[in-house]
Short mmCIF file of C-alpha atoms and ligand atoms in Angstrom, two decimals:
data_model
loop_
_atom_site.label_atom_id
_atom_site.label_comp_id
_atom_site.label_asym_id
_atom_site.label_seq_id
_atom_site.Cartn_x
_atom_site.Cartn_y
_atom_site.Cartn_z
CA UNK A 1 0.00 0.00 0.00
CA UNK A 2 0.91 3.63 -0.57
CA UNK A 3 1.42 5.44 3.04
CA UNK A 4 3.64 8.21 4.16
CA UNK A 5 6.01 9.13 6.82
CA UNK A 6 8.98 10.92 8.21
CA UNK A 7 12.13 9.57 6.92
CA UNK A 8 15.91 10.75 7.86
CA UNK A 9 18.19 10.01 4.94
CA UNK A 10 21.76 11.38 6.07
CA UNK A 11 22.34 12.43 9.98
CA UNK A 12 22.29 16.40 10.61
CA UNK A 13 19.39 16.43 7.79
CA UNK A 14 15.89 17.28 8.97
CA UNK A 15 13.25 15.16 8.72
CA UNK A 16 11.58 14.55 5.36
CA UNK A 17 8.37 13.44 4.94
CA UNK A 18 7.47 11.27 1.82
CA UNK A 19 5.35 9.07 0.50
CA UNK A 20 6.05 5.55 0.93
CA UNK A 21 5.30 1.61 -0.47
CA UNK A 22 4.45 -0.64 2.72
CA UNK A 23 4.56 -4.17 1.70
CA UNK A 24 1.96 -6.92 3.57
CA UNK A 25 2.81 -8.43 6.73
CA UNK A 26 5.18 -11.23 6.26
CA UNK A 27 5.42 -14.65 8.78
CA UNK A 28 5.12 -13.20 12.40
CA UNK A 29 4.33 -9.48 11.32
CA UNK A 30 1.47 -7.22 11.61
CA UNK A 31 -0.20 -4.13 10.21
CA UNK A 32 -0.60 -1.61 12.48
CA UNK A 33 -2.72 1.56 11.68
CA UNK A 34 -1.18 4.17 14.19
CA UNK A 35 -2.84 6.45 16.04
CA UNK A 36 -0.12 8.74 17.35
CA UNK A 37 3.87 8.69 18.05
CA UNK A 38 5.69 10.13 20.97
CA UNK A 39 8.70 12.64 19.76
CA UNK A 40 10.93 10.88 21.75
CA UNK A 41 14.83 12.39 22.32
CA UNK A 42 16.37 9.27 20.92
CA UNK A 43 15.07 9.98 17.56
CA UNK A 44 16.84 13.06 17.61
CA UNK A 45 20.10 10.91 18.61
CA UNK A 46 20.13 9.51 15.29
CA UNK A 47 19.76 13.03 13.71
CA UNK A 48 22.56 14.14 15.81
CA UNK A 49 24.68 10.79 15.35
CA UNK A 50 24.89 9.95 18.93
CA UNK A 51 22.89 6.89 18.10
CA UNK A 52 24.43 6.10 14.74
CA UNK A 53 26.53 3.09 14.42
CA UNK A 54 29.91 3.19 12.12
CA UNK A 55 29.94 1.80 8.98
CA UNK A 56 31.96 -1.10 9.71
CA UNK A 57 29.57 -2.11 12.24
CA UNK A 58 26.93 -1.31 10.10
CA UNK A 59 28.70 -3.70 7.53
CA UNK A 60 28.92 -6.77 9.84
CA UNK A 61 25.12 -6.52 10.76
CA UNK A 62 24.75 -6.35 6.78
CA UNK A 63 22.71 -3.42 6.52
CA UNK A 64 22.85 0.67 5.95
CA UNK A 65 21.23 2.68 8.67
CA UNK A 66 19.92 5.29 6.39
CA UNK A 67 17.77 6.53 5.10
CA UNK A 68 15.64 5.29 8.64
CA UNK A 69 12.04 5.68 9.47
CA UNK A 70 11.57 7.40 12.87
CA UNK A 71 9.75 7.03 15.73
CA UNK A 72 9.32 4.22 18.41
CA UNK A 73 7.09 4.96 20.83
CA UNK A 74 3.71 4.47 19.10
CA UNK A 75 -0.17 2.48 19.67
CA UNK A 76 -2.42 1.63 17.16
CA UNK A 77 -4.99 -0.84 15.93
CA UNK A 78 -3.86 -4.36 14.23
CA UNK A 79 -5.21 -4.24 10.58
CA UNK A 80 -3.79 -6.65 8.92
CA UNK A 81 -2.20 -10.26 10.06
CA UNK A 82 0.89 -12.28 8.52
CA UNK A 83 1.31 -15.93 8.13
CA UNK A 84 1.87 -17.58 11.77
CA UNK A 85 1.43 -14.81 14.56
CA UNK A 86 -0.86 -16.30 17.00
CA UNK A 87 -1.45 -13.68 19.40
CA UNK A 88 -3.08 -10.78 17.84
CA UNK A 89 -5.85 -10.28 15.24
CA UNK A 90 -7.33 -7.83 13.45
CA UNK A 91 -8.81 -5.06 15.38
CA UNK A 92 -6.73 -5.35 18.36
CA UNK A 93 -5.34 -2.45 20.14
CA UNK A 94 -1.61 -2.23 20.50
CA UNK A 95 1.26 -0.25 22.20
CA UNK A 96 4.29 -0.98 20.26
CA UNK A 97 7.22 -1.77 22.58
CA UNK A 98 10.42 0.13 21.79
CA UNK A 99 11.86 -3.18 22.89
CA UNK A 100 10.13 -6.17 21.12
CA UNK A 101 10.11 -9.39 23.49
CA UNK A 102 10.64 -12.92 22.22
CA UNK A 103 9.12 -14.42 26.17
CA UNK A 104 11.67 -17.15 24.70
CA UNK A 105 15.21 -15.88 25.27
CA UNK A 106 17.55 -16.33 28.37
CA UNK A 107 16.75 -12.67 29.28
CA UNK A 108 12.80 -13.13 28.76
CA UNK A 109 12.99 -15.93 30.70
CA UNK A 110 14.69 -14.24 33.86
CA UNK A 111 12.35 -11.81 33.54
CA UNK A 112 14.10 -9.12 31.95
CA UNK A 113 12.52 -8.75 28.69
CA UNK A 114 14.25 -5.52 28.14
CA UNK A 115 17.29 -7.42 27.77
CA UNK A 116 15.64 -9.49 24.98
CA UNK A 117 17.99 -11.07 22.39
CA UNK A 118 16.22 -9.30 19.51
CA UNK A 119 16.97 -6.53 21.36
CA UNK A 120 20.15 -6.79 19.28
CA UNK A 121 18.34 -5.54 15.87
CA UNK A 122 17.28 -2.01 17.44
CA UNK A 123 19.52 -0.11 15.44
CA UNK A 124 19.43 -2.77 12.19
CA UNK A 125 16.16 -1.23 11.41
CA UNK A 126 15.08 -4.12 9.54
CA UNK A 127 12.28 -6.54 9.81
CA UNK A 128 13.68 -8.84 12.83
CA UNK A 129 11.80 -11.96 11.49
CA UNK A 130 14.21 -12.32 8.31
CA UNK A 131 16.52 -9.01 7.84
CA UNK A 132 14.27 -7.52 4.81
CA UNK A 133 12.51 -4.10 4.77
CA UNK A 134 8.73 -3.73 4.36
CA UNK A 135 9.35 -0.11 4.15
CA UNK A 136 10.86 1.50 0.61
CA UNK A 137 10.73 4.60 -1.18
CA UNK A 138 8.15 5.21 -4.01
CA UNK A 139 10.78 4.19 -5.83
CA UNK A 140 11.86 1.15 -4.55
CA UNK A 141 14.61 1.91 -2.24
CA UNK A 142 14.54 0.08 0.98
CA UNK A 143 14.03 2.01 4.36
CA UNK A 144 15.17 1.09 7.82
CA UNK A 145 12.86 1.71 10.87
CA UNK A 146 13.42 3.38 14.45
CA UNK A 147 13.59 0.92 17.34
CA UNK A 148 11.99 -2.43 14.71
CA UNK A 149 8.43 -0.05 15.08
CA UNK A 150 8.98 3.54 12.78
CA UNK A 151 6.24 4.93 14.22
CA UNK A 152 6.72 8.26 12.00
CA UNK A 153 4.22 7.34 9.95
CA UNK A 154 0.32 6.58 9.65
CA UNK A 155 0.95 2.81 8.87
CA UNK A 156 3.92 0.70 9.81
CA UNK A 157 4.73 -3.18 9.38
CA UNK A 158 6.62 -4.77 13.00
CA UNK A 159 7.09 -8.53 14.06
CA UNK A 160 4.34 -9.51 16.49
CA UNK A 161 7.23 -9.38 19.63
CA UNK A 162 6.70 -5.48 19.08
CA UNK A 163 3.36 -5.54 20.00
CA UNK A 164 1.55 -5.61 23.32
CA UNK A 165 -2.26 -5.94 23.33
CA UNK A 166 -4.10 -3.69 25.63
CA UNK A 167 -7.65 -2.78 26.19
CA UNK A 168 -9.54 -1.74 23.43
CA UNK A 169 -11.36 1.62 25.64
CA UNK A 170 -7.90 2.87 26.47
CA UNK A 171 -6.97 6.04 24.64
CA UNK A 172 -4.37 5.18 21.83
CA UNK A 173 -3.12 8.78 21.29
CA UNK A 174 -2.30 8.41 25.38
CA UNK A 175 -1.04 4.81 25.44
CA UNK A 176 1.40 5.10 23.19
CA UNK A 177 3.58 7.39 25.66
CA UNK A 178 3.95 4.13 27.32
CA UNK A 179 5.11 2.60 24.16
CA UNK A 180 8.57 4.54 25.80
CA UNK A 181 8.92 7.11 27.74
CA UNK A 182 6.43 7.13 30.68
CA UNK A 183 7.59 3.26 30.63
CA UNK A 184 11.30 4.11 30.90
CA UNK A 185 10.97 6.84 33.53
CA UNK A 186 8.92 5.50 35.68
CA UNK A 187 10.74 2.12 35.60
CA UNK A 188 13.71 4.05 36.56
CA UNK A 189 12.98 5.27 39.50
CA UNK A 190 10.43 2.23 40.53
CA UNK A 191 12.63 -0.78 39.15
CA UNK A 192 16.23 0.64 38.23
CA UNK A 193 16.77 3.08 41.60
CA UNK A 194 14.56 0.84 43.35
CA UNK A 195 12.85 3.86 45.03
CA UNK A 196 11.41 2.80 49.12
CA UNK A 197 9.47 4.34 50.87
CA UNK A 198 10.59 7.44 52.89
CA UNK A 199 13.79 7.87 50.74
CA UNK A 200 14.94 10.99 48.94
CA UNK A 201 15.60 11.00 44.95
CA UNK A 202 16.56 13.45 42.73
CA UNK A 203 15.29 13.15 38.75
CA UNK A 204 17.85 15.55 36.90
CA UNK A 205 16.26 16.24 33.19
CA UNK A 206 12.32 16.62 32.94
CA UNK A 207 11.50 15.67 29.62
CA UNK A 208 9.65 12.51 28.71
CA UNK A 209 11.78 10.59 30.34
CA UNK A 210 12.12 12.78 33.88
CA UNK A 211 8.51 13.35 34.41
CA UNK A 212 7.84 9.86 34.03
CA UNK A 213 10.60 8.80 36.52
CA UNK A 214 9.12 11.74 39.05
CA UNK A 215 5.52 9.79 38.76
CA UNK A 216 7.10 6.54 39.41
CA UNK A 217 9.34 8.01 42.57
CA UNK A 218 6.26 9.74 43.86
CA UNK A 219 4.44 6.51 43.47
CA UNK A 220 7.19 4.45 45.35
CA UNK A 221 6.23 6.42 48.23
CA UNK A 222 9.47 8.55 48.15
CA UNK A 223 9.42 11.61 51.05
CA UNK A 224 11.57 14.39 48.93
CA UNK A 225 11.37 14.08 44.78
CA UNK A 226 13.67 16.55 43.76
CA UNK A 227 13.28 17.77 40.21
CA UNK A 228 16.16 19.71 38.22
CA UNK A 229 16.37 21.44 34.86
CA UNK A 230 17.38 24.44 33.09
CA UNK A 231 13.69 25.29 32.47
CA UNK A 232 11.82 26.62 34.86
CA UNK A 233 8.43 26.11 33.49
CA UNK A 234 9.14 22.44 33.66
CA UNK A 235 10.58 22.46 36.78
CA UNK A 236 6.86 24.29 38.09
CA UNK A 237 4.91 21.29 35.97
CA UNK A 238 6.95 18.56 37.74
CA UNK A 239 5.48 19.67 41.18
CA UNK A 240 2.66 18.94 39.38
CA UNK A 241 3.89 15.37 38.93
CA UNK A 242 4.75 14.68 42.32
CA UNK A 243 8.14 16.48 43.11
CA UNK A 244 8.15 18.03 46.23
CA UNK A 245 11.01 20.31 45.39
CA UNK A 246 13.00 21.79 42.28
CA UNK A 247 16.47 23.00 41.34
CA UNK A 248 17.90 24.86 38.52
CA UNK A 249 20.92 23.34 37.81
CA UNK A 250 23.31 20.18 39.12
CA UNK A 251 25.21 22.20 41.38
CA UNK A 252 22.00 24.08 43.11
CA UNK A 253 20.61 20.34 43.63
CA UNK A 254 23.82 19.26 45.43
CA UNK A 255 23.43 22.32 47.65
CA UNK A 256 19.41 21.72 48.55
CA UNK A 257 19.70 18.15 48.84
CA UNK A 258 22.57 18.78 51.50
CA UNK A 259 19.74 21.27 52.95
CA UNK A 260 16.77 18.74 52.94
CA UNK A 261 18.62 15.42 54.24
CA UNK A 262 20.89 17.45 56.57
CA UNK A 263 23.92 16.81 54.84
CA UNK A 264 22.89 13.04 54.40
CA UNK A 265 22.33 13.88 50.90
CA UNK A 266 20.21 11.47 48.44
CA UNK A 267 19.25 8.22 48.48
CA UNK A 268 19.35 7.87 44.75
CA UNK A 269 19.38 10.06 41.60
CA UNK A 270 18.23 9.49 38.20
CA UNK A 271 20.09 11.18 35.16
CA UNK A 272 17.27 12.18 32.57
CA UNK A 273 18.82 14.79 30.86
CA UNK A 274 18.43 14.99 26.73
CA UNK A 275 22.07 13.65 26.11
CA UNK A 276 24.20 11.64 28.93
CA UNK A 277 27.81 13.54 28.85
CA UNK A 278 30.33 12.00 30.91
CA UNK A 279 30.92 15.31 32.68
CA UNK A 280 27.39 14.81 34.81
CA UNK A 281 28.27 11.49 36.25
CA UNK A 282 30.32 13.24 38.77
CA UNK A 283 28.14 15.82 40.17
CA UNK A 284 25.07 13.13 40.26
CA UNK A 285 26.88 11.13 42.20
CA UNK A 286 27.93 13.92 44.83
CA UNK A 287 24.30 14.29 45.39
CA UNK A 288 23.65 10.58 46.98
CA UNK A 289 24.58 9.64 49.83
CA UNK A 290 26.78 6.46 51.33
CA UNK A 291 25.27 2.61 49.68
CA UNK A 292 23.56 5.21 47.53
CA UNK A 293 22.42 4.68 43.72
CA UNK A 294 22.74 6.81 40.64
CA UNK A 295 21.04 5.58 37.42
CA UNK A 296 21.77 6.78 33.60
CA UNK A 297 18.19 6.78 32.17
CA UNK A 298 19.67 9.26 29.61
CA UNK A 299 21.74 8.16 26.63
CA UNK A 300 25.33 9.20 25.61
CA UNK A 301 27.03 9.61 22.23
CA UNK A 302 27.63 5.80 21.57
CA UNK A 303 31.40 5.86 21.31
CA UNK A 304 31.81 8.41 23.97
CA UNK A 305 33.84 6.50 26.66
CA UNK A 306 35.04 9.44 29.03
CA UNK A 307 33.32 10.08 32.64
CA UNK A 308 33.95 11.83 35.06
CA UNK A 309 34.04 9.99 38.48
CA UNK A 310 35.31 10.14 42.01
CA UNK A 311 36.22 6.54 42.33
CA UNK A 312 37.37 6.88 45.96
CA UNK A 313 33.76 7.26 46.94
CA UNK A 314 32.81 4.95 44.71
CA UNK A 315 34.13 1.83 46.66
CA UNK A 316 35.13 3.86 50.18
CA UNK A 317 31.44 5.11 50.05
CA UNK A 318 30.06 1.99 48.44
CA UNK A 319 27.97 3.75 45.88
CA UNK A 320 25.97 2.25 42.60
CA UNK A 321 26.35 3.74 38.88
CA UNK A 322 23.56 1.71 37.41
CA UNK A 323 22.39 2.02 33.19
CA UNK A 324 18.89 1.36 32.57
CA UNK A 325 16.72 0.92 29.37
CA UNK A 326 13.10 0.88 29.01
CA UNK A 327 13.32 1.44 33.05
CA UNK A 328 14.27 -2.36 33.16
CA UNK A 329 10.70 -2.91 32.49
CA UNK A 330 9.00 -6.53 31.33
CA UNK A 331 7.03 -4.56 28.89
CA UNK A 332 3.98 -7.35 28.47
CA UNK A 333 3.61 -7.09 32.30
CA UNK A 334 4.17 -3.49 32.76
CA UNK A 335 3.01 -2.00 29.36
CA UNK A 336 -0.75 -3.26 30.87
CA UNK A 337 -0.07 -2.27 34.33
CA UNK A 338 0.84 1.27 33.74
CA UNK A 339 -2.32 1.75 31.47
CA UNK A 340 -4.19 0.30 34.99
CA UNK A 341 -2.56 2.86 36.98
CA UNK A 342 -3.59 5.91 34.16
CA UNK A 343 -7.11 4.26 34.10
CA UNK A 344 -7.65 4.74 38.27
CA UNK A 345 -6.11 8.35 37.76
CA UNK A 346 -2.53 7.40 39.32
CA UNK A 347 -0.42 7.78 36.74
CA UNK A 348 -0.92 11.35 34.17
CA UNK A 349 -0.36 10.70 30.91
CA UNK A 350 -2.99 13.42 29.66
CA UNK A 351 -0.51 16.54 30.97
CA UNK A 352 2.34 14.33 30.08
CA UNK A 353 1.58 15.96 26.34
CA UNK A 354 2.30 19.30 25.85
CA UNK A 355 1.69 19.79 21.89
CA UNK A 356 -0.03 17.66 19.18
CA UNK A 357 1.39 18.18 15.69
CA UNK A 358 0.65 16.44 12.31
CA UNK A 359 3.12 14.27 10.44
CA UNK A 360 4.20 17.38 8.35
CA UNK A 361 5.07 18.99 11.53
CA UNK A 362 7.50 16.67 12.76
CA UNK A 363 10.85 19.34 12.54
CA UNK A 364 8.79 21.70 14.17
CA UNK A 365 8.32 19.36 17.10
CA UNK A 366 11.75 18.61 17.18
CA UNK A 367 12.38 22.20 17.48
CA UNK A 368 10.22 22.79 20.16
CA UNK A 369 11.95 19.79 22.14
CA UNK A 370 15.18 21.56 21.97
CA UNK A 371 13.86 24.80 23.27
CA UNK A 372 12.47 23.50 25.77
CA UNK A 373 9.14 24.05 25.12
CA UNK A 374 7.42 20.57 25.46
CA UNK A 375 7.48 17.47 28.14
CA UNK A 376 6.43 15.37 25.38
CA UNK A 377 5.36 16.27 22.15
CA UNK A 378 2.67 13.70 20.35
CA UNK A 379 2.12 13.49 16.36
CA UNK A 380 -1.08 12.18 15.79
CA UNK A 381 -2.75 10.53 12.93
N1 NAD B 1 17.54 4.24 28.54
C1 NAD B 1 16.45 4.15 27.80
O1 NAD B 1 15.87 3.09 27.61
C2 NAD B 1 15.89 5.40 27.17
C3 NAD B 1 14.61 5.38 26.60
C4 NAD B 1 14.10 6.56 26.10
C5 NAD B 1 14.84 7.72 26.14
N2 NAD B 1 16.09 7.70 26.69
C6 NAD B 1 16.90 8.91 26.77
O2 NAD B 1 16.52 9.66 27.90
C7 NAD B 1 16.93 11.01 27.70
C8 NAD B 1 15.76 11.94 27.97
O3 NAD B 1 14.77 11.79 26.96
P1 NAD B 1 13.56 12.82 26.82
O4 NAD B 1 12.77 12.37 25.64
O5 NAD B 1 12.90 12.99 28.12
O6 NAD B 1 14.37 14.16 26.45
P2 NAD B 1 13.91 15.71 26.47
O7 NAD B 1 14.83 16.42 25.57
O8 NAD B 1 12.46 15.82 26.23
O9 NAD B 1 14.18 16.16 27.99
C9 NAD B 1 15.47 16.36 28.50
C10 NAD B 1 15.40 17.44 29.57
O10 NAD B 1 16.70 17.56 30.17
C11 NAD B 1 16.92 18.91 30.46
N3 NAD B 1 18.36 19.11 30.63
C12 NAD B 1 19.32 19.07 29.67
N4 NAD B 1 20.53 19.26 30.23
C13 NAD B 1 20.35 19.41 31.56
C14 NAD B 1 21.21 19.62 32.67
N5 NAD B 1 22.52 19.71 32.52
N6 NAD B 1 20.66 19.72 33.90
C15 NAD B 1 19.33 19.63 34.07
N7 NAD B 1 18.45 19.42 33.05
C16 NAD B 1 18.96 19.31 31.81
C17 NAD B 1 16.30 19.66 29.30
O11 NAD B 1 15.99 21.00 29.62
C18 NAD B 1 15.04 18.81 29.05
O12 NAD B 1 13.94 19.31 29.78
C19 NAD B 1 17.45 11.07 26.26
O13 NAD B 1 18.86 10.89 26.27
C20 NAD B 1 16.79 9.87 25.63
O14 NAD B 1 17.44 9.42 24.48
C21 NAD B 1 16.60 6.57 27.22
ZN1 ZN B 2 12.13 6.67 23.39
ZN1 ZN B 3 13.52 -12.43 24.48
#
């Protein structure tokens, strides 16, 4: 079928939107019909070239990552069914997963399907079932796609491990924040920091990504969330959210979480900001205190290897530098349990979205992400 969508062909290159051929569902792949797409920051890492593998290891996994699809963090309704899935029809309401899950591999089977093997074909942007695109130009050259979903786009074709079912009443335009972000923040502070009851936690970054981890620390029952960013009208919203306090920058955090735990300082911290840079490691980890844990939510250029550590306190002081992704969720357990929470009014995903914009606007929402002007900005279809 004919369809459109937003398509990067060479990094530091806006978006372009295009019409495009979208072949049938093959063996294990659907049709989904999407409602809307989140404008996650890790799109923009590919625009950037944070996220953009080099060529040679673009060679061994056989394919070229441009031009690429965007978008990962999508719901919509199953329209069409390939040869052999068994779990989803036509008609069925899905989030797609930024992280499909197999339920088969050694990781799904410990429980941490966001360690899934096919995990391993994020960045391939090909079809994980055999390697092939179902995406191409109009005239015939093959596209990759964001994350195995490319959500950029009114129509896409994924492998049924990218899909979770949910409940058809649930509002797609709202569920498919949990498609990533509100997914991956919250899970941060609820699975990665491991947020108790009583403790205090500081989210640094309040994107996406940040307000999502504030929910989940508020949630967890934590006594101070502390909320930091450059921009103060997101710093206001997050009390909103659940923080019970806000800073403008690193070093203003270090100074009122000395104030609030009487020099005891955090109990964990959660680095949300839009890119990781090795240069913030340090002063998140001054903020927590002794057996304390800092988690890297946020992602770094991916052959930046520098930080900037105090390794004395890291062992004298017996402190945890934790990654995360997808907030360590299991995302057919927790994609369904979030949308609980949103449906009994415990989790916001309505203020979560701060602008809608049409496909054609896609740049434009881009641009308001990097002036700060959105938590999350939604396309819808
Ligand atoms: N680990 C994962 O699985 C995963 C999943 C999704 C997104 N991410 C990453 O999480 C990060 C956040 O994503 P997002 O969509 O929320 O981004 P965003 O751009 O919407 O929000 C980032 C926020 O950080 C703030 N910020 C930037 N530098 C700061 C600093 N030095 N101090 C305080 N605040 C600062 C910005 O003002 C902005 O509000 C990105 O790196 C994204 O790629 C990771
Ligand atoms: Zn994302
Ligand atoms: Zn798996």
């Amino acid at each position: 079928m004919q369809t459109r969508a937003a398509v990067l062909w060479e990094q530091n290159k806006p978006w372009h939107v295009e019409d495009i051929e979208l072949d049938d569902p093959k063996a294990g792949e659907v049709k989904v019909k999407l409602a809307a797409s989140g404008l996650c920051h890790s799109d923009e890492h590919i625009l950037t070239g944070d996220m953009v593998l080099n060529p040679e290891t673009s060679a061994l996994m056989g394919v070229e990552q441009f031009p690429i699809i965007g978008g990962h963090e999508g719901a919509g309704e199953v329209v069409e069914v390939g040869p052999g899935v068994t779990t989803l029809k036509e008609g069925d309401h899905v989030v797609l997963s930024f992280i499909p899950a197999c339920g088969r591999c050694p990781s799904c089977a410990r429980g941490y399907q966001h360690l899934c093997d096919l995990g391993a074909f994020l960045l391939a942007g090909r079809q994980i079932t055999d390697m092939t695109a179902r995406h191409h130009t109009a005239d015939g050259v093959d596209l990759g796609i964001m994350a195995c979903a490319g959500t950029f786009a009114p129509y896409t074709v994924v492998a049924e491990s990218s899909c979770v079912k949910i409940d058809d009443w649930i509002p797609l335009d709202k569920a498919a924040l949990i498609g990533c972000g509100v997914t991956t923040g919250w899970g941060s502070a609820v699975n990665a920091a491991d947020v108790r009851a009583g403790e205090t936690v500081v989210v640094i970054g309040l994107g996406g990504i940040g307000m999502g981890a504030v929910q989940g620390a508020a949630l967890a029952g934590a006594r101070h969330v502390l909320a930091v960013d450059l921009v103060e009208w997101k710093r206001d919203k997050a009390i909103e959210f659940g923080a019970t306090h806000t800073a403008a920058s690193m070093e203003e955090a270090v100074a009122k979480v000395g104030e609030l735990t009487w020099g005891a300082m955090a109990d964990k911290a959660i680095l949300c900001t839009g890119v990781a840079t090795g240069d913030l490691i340090h002063p998140m980890m001054s903020m927590i205190t002794k057996g304390g844990r800092g988690v890297v939510t946020a992602i770094g250029p991916i052959h930046q290897e520098d930080v900037k550590l105090n390794l004395f306190d890291l062992s004298m002081q017996r402190k945890e530098l934790v990654g995360c992704i997808f907030g360590n969720a299991n995302p057919r357990r927790d994609i369904p349990r979030l949308l609980r929470l949103y449906e009994e009014g415990r989790l916001k995903l309505d203020e979560m979205i701060t602008t809608t914009y049409t496909l054609d606007e896609v740049n434009q929402g881009y641009q308001d992400m990097r002036d700060g002007k959105n938590i999350r900005g939604l396309i819808t279809f």
